[in-house]
mmCIF file of C-alpha atoms in Angstrom:
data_model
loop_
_atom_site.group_PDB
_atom_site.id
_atom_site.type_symbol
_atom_site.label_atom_id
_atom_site.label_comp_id
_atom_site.label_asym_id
_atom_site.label_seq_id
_atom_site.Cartn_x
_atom_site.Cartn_y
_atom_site.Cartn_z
ATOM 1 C CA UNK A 25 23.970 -21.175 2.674
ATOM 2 C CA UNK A 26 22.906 -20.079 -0.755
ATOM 3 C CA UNK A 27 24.845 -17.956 -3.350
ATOM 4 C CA UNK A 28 23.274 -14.396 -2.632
ATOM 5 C CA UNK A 29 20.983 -13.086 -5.571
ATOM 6 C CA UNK A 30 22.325 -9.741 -6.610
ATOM 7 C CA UNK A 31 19.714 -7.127 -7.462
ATOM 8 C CA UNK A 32 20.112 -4.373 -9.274
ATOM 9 C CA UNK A 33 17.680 -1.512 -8.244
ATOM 10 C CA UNK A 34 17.320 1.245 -11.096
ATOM 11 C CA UNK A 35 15.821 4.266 -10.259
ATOM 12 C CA UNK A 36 15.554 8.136 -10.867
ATOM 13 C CA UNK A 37 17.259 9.988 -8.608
ATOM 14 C CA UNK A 38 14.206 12.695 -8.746
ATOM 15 C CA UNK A 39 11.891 10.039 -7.369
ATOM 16 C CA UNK A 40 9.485 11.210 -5.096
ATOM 17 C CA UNK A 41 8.907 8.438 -2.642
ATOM 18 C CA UNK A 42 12.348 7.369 -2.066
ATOM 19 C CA UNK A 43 12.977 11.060 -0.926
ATOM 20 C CA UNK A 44 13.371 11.084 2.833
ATOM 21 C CA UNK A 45 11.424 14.003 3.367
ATOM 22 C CA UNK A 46 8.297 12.939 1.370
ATOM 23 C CA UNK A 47 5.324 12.268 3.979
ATOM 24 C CA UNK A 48 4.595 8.319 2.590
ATOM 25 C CA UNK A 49 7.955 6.566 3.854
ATOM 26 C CA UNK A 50 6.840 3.121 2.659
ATOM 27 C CA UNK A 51 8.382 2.646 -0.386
ATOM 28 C CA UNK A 52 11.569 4.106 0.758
ATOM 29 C CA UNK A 53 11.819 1.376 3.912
ATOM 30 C CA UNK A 54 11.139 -1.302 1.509
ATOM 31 C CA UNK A 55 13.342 -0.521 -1.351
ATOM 32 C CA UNK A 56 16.275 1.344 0.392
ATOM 33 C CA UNK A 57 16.374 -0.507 3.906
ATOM 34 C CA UNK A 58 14.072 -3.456 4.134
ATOM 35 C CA UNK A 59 15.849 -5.525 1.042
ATOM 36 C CA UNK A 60 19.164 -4.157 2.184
ATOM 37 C CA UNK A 61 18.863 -6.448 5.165
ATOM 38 C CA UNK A 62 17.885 -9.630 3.854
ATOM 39 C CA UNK A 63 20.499 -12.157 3.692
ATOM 40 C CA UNK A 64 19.853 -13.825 0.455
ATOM 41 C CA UNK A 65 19.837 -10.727 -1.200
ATOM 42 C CA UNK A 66 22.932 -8.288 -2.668
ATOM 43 C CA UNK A 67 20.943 -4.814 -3.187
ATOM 44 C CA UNK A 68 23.245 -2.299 -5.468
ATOM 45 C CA UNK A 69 21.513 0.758 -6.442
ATOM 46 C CA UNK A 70 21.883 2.847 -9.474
ATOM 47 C CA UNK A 71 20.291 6.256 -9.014
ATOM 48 C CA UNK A 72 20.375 8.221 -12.521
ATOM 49 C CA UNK A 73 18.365 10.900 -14.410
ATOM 50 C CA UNK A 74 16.223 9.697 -17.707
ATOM 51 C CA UNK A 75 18.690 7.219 -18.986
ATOM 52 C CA UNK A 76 20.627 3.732 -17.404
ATOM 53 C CA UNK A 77 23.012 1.744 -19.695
ATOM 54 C CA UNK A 78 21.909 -2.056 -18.862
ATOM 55 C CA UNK A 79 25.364 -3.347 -20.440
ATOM 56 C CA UNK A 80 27.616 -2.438 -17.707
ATOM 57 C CA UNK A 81 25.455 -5.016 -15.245
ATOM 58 C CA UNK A 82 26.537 -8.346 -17.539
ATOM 59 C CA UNK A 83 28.148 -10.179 -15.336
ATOM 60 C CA UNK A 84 27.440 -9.033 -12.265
ATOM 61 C CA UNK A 85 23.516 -8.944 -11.988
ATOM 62 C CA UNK A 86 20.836 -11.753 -11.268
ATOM 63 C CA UNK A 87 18.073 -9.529 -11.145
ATOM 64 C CA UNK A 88 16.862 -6.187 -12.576
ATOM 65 C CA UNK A 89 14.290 -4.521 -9.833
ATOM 66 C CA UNK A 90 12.528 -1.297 -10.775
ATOM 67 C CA UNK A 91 10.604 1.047 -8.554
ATOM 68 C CA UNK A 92 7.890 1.286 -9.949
ATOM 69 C CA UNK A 93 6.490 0.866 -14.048
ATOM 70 C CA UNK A 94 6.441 4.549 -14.414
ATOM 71 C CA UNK A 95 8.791 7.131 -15.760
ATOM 72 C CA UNK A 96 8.583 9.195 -12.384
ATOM 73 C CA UNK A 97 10.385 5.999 -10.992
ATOM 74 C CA UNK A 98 12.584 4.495 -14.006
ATOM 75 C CA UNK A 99 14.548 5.902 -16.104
ATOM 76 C CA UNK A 100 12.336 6.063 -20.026
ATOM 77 C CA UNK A 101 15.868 4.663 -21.613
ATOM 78 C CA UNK A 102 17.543 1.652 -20.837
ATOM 79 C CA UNK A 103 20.339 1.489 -23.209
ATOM 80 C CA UNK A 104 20.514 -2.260 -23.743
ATOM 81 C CA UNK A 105 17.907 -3.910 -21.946
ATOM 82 C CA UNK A 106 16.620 -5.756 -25.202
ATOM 83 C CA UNK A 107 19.950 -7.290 -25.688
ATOM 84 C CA UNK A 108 20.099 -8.474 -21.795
ATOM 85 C CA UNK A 109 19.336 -11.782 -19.786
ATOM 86 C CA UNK A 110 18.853 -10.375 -16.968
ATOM 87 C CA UNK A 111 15.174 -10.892 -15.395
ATOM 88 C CA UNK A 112 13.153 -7.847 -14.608
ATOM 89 C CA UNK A 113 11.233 -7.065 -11.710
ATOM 90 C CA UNK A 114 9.020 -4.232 -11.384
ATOM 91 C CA UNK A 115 6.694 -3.224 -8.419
ATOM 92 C CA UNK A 116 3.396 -1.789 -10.117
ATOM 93 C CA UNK A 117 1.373 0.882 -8.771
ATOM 94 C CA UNK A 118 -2.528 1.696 -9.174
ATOM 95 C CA UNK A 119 -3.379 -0.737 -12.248
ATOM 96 C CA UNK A 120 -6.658 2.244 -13.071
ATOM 97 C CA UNK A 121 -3.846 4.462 -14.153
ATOM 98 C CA UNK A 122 -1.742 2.151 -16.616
ATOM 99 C CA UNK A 123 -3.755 3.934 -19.744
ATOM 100 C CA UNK A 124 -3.173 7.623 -18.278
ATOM 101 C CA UNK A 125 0.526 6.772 -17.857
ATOM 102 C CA UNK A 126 1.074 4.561 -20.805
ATOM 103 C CA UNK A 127 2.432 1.816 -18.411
ATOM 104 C CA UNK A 128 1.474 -0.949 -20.819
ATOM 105 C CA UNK A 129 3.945 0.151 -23.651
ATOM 106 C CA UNK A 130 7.026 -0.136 -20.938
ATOM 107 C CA UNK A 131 6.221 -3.480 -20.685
ATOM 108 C CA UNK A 132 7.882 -4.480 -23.601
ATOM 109 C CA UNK A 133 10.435 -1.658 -23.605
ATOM 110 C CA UNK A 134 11.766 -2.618 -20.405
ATOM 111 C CA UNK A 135 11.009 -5.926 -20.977
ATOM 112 C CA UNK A 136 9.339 -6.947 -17.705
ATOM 113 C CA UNK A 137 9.289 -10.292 -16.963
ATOM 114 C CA UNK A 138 7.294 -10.280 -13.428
ATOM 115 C CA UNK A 139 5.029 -7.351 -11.892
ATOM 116 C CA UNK A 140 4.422 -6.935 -8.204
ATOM 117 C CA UNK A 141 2.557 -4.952 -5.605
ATOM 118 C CA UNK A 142 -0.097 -5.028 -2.863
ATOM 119 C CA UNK A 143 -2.926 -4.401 -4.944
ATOM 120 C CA UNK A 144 -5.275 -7.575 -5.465
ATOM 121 C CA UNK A 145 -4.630 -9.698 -8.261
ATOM 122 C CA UNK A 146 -8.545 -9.537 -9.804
ATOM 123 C CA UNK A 147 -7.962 -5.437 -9.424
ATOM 124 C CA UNK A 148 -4.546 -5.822 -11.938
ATOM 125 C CA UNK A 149 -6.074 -8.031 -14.064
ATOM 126 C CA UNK A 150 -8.879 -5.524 -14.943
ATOM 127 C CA UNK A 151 -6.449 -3.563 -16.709
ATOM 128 C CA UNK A 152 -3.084 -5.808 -17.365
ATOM 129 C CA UNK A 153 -3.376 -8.461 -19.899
ATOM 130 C CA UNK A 154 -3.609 -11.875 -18.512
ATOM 131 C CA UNK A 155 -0.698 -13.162 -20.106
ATOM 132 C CA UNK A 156 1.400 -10.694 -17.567
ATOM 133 C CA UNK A 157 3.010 -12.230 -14.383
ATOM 134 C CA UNK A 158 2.128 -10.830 -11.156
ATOM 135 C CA UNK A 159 2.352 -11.451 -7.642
ATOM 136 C CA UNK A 160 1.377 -10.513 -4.576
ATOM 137 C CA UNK A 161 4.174 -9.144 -2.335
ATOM 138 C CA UNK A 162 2.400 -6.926 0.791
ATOM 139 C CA UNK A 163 4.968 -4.343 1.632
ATOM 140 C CA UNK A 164 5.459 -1.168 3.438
ATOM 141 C CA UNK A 165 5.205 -2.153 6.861
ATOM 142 C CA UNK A 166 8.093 -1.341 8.742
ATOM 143 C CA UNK A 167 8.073 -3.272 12.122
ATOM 144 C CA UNK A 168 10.279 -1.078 14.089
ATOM 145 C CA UNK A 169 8.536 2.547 14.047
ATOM 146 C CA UNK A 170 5.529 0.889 15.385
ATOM 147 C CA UNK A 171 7.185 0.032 18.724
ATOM 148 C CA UNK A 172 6.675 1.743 21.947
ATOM 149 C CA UNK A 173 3.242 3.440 20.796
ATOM 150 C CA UNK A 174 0.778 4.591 23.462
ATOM 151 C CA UNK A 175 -1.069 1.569 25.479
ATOM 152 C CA UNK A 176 -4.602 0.681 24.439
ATOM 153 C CA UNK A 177 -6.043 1.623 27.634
ATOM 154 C CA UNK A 178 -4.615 5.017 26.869
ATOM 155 C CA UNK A 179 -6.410 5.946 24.284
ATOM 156 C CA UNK A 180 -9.304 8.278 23.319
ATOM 157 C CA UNK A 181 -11.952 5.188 23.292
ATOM 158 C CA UNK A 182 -15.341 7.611 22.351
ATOM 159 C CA UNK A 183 -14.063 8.690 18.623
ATOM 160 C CA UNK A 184 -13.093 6.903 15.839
ATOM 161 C CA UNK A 185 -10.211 8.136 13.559
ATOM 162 C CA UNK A 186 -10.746 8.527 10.241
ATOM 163 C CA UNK A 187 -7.665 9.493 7.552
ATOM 164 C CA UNK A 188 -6.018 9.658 4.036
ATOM 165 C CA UNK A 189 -7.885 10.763 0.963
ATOM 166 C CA UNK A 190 -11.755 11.181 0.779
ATOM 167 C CA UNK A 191 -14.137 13.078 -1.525
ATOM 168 C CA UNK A 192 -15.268 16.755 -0.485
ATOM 169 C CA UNK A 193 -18.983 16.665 1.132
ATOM 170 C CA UNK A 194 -20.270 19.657 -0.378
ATOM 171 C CA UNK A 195 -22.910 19.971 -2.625
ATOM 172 C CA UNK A 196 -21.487 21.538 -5.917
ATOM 173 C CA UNK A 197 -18.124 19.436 -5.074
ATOM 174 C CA UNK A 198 -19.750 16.181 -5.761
ATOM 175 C CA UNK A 199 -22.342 17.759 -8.555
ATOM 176 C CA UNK A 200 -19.322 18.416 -10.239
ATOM 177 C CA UNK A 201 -17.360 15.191 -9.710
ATOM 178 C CA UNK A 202 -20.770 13.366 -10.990
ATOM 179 C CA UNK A 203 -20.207 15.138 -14.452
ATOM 180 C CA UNK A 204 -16.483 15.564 -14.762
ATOM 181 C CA UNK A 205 -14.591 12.855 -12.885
ATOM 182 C CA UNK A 206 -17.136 10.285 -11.632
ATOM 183 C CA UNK A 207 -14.452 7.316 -11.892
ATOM 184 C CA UNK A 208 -11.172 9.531 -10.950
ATOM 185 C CA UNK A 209 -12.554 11.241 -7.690
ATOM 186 C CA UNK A 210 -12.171 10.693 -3.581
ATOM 187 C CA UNK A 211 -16.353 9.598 -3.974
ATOM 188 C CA UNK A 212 -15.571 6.905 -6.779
ATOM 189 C CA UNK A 213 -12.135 5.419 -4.697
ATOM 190 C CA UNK A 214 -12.904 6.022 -0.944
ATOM 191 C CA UNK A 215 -16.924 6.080 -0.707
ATOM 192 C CA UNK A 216 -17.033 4.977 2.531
ATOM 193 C CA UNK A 217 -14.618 6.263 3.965
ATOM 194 C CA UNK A 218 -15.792 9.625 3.049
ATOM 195 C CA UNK A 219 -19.501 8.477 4.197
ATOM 196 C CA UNK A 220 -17.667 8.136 6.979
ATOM 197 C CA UNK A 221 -16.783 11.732 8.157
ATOM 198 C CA UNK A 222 -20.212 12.950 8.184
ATOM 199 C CA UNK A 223 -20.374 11.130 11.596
ATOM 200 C CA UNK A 224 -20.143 13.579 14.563
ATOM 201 C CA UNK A 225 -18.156 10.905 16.235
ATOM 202 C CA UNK A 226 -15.649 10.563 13.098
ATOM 203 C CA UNK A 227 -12.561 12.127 13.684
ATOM 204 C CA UNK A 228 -10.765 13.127 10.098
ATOM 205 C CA UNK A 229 -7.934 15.699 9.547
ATOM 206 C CA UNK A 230 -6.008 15.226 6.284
ATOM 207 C CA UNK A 231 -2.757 16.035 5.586
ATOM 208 C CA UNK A 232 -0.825 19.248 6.594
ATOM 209 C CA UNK A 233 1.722 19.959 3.778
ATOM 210 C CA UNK A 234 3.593 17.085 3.988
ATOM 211 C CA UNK A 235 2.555 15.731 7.230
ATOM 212 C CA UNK A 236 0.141 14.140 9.645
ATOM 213 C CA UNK A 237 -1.113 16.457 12.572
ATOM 214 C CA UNK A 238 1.730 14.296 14.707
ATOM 215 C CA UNK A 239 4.792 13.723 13.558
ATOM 216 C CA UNK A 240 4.424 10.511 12.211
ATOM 217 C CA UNK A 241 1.282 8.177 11.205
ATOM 218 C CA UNK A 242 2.368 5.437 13.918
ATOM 219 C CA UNK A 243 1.818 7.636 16.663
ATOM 220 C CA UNK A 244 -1.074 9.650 14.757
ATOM 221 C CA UNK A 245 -3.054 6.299 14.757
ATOM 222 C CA UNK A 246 -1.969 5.837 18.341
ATOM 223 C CA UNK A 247 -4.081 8.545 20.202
ATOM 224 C CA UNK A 248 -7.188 6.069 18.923
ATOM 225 C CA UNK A 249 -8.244 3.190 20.459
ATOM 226 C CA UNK A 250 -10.231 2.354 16.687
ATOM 227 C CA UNK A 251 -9.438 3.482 13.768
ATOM 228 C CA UNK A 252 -11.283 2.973 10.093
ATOM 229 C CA UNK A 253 -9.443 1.559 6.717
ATOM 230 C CA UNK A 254 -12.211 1.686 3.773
ATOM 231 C CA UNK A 255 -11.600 1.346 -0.247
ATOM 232 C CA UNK A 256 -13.573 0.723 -2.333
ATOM 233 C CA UNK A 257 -12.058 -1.146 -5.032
ATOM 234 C CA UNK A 258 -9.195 -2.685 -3.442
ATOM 235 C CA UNK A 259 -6.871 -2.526 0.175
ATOM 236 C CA UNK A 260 -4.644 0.232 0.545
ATOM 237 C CA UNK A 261 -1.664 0.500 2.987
ATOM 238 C CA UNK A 262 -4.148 1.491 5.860
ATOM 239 C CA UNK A 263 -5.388 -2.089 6.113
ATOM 240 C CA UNK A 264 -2.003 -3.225 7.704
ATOM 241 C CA UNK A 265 -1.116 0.068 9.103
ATOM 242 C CA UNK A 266 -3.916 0.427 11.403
ATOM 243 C CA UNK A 267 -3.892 -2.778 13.055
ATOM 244 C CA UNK A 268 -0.192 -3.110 13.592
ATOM 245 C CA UNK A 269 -0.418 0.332 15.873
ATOM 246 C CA UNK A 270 -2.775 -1.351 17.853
ATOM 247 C CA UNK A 271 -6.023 -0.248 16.803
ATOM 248 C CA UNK A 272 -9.412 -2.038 16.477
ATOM 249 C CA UNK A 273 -9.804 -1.647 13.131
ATOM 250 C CA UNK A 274 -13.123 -1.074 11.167
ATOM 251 C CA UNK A 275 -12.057 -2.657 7.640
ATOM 252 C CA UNK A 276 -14.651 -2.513 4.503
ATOM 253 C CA UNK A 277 -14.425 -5.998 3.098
ATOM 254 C CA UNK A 278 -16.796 -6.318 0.260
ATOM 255 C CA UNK A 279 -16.158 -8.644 -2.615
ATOM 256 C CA UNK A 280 -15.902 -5.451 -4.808
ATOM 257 C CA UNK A 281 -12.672 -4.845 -2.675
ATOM 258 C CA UNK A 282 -11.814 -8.621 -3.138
ATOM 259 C CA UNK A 283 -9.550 -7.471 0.600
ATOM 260 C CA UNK A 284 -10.078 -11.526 1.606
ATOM 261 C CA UNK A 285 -6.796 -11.921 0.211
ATOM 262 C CA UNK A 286 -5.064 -10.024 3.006
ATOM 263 C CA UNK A 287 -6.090 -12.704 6.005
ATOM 264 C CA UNK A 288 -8.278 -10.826 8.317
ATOM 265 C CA UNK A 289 -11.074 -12.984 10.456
ATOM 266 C CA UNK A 290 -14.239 -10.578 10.967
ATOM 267 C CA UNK A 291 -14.583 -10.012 15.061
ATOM 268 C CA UNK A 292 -11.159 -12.053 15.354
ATOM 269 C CA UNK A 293 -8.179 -9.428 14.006
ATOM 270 C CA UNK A 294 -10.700 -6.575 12.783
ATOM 271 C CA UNK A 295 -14.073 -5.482 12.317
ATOM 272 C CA UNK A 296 -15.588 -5.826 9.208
ATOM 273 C CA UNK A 297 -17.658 -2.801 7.577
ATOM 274 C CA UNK A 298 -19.423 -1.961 4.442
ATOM 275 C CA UNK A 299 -22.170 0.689 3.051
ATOM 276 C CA UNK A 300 -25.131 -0.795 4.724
ATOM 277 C CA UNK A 301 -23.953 -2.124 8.196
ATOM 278 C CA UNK A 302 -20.755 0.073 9.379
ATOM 279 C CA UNK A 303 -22.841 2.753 11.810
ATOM 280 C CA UNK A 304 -24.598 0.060 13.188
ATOM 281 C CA UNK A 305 -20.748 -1.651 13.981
ATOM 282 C CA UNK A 306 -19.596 1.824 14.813
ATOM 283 C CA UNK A 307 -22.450 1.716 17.457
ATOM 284 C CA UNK A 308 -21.806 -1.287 18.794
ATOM 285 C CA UNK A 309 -18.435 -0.180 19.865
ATOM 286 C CA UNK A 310 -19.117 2.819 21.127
ATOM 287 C CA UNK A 311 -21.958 1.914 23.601
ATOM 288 C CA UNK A 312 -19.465 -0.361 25.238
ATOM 289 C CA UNK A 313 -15.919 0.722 24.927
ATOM 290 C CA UNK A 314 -14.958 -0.885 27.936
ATOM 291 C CA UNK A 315 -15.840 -4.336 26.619
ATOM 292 C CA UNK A 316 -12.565 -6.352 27.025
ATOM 293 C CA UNK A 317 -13.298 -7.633 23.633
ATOM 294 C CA UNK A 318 -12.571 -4.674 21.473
ATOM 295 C CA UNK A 319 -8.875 -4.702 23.021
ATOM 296 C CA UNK A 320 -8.702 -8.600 22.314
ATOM 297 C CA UNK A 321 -9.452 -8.198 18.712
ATOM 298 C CA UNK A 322 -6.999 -4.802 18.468
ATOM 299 C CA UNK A 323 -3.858 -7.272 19.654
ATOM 300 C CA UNK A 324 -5.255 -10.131 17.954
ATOM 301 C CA UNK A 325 -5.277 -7.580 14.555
ATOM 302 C CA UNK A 326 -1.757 -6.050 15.684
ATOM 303 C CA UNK A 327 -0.498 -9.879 16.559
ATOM 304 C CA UNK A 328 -1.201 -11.254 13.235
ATOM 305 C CA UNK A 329 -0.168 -8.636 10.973
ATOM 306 C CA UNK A 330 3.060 -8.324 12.463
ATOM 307 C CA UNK A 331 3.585 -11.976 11.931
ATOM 308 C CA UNK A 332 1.989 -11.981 8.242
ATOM 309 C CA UNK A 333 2.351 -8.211 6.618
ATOM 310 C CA UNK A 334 5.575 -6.869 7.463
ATOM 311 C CA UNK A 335 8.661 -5.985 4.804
ATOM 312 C CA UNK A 336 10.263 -9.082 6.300
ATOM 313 C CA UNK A 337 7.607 -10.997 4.888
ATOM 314 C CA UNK A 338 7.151 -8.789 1.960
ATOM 315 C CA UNK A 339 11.172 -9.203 1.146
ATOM 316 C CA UNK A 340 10.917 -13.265 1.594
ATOM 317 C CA UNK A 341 8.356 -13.425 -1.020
ATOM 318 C CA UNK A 342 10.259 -11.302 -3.237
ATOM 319 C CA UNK A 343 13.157 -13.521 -2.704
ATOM 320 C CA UNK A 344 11.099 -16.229 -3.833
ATOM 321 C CA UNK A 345 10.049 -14.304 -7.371
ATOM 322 C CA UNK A 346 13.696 -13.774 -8.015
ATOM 323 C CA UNK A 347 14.569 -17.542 -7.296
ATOM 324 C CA UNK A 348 12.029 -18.370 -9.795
ATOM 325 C CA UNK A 349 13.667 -16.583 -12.324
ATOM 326 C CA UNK A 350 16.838 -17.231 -12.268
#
């Protein structure tokens, strides 16, 4: 067997999404759990306020890995880093927001050497420089709290559910989005998907404080028999979530949302929507729920994502990133 790599994860101890309580537990099963159990890998972590001293790692460190390329993640100071060897790995988040947070001038004062995340590499490219290394690493998906959901056949088969973030369907909401956020707003990011709940067959309840109306999304998405995942610019967490609980899944694939990267066949593991054809698709469904094929496609989806888009395969091709640099 290989020499383990050992990885060094820096973060804030004030980070929100490593916090066990926090609603979105898909960084945390990554990060904290998911790499822990690899066997190539030897996962320290250094949990510290707004500054990390670099030096004291010499020695005993293969590979820097950061949270995220954002201050609410990693420490603004680490002492040394200029004077290190070590490679460093950061997972980037929404590539739209890199001006608003400045993310492009901790490039070179954390001296990143590879970027990752689940967004689409034509999507980070839009607003990283070209020069920048980054790879696609699909993570989040934690195999084990999506076992032992409700049965297909069990399901409420005449709705569809819709959830997460959408733009507000009143009138003087989006007059005022069209004027003073039009590309920061649920209408510019989730168009669909908010088109969406004006259908009286669309379920949609957002977020309660810091939780879905059941205890957990898994078993939210469970009481459905379909379920919709719809971006607009690129595939959020909801495109791997939804399948591997066993839904049919109604996925917007457009080539605005460049999702072909993420594997799904169209009437094979999902159902492929967009602006002009996704009540007609809704329809078909509905006017037949008992049509054998709509639980075919929901395993088929559920099958190949959890062979494809889990943090096992997530942490292998992270593995792979660090081999590369070391």
């Amino acid at each position: 067997m290989k020499n383990k790599i050992k990885v060094s994860l820096i973060f804030k101890q004030s980070y929100n999404y490593f916090n066990p309580e926090h609603f979105d537990r898909t960084t945390r099963d990554f990060f904290l759990n998911s790499l822990n159990k690899h066997e190539r890998l030897e996962l320290s972590l250094h949990p510290c306020e707004n500054k990390f001293d670099v030096t004291k790692l010499k020695g005993n460190c293969d590979i820097i890995l950061l949270a995220n390329n954002r201050t609410d993640a990693t420490p603004e100071n680490l002492i040394g880093i200029h004077e290190s060897e070590i490679p460093v790995v950061s997972r980037v988040g929404d590539p739209h927001h890199a001006q608003k947070y400045d993310q492009l001038s901790y490039h070179e004062q954390w001296k990143i050497d590879c970027y990752f995340g689940t967004i689409p590499k034509n999507y980070f490219y839009t607003y990283y420089p070209e020069k920048y290394v980054y790879e696609n690493v699909i993570f989040g998906l934690e195999p084990d709290i999506y076992k032992n959901l409700k049965s297909f056949d069990l399901r409420i088969k005449d709705r569809i559910l819709n959830s997460g973030a959408t733009g507000k369907l009143n009138l003087k909401s989006r007059i005022a989005t069209y004027f003073l956020k039009p590309r920061n707003s649920g209408w510019y990011f989730y168009k669909l998907r908010t088109k969406c709940n004006t259908l009286s067959y669309v379920d949609y309840r957002g977020i309660r404080g810091n939780q879905f109306p059941n205890s957990n999304y898994p078993e939210y998405l469970s009481q459905y028999q379909s379920a919709i995942a719809a971006t607009t610019y690129y595939p959020t967490q909801k495109y791997w979530e939804i399948p591997a609980a066993g839904c049919l899944t109604f996925m917007e694939m457009t080539k605005k949302n460049f999702g072909n990267y993420l594997g799904f066949k169209d009437n094979e593991t999902a159902i492929f929507i967009n602006e002009k054809n996704y009540k007609e698709k809704f329809q078909n469904y509905l006017s037949d729920p008992e049509n054998s094929k709509w639980k075919e496609i929901a395993e088929a989806g559920c099958d190949y994502t959890m062979k494809n888009l889990t943090n096992y395969n997530a942490t292998e091709k992270l593995v792979e990133i660090f081999e590369k640099l070391i």
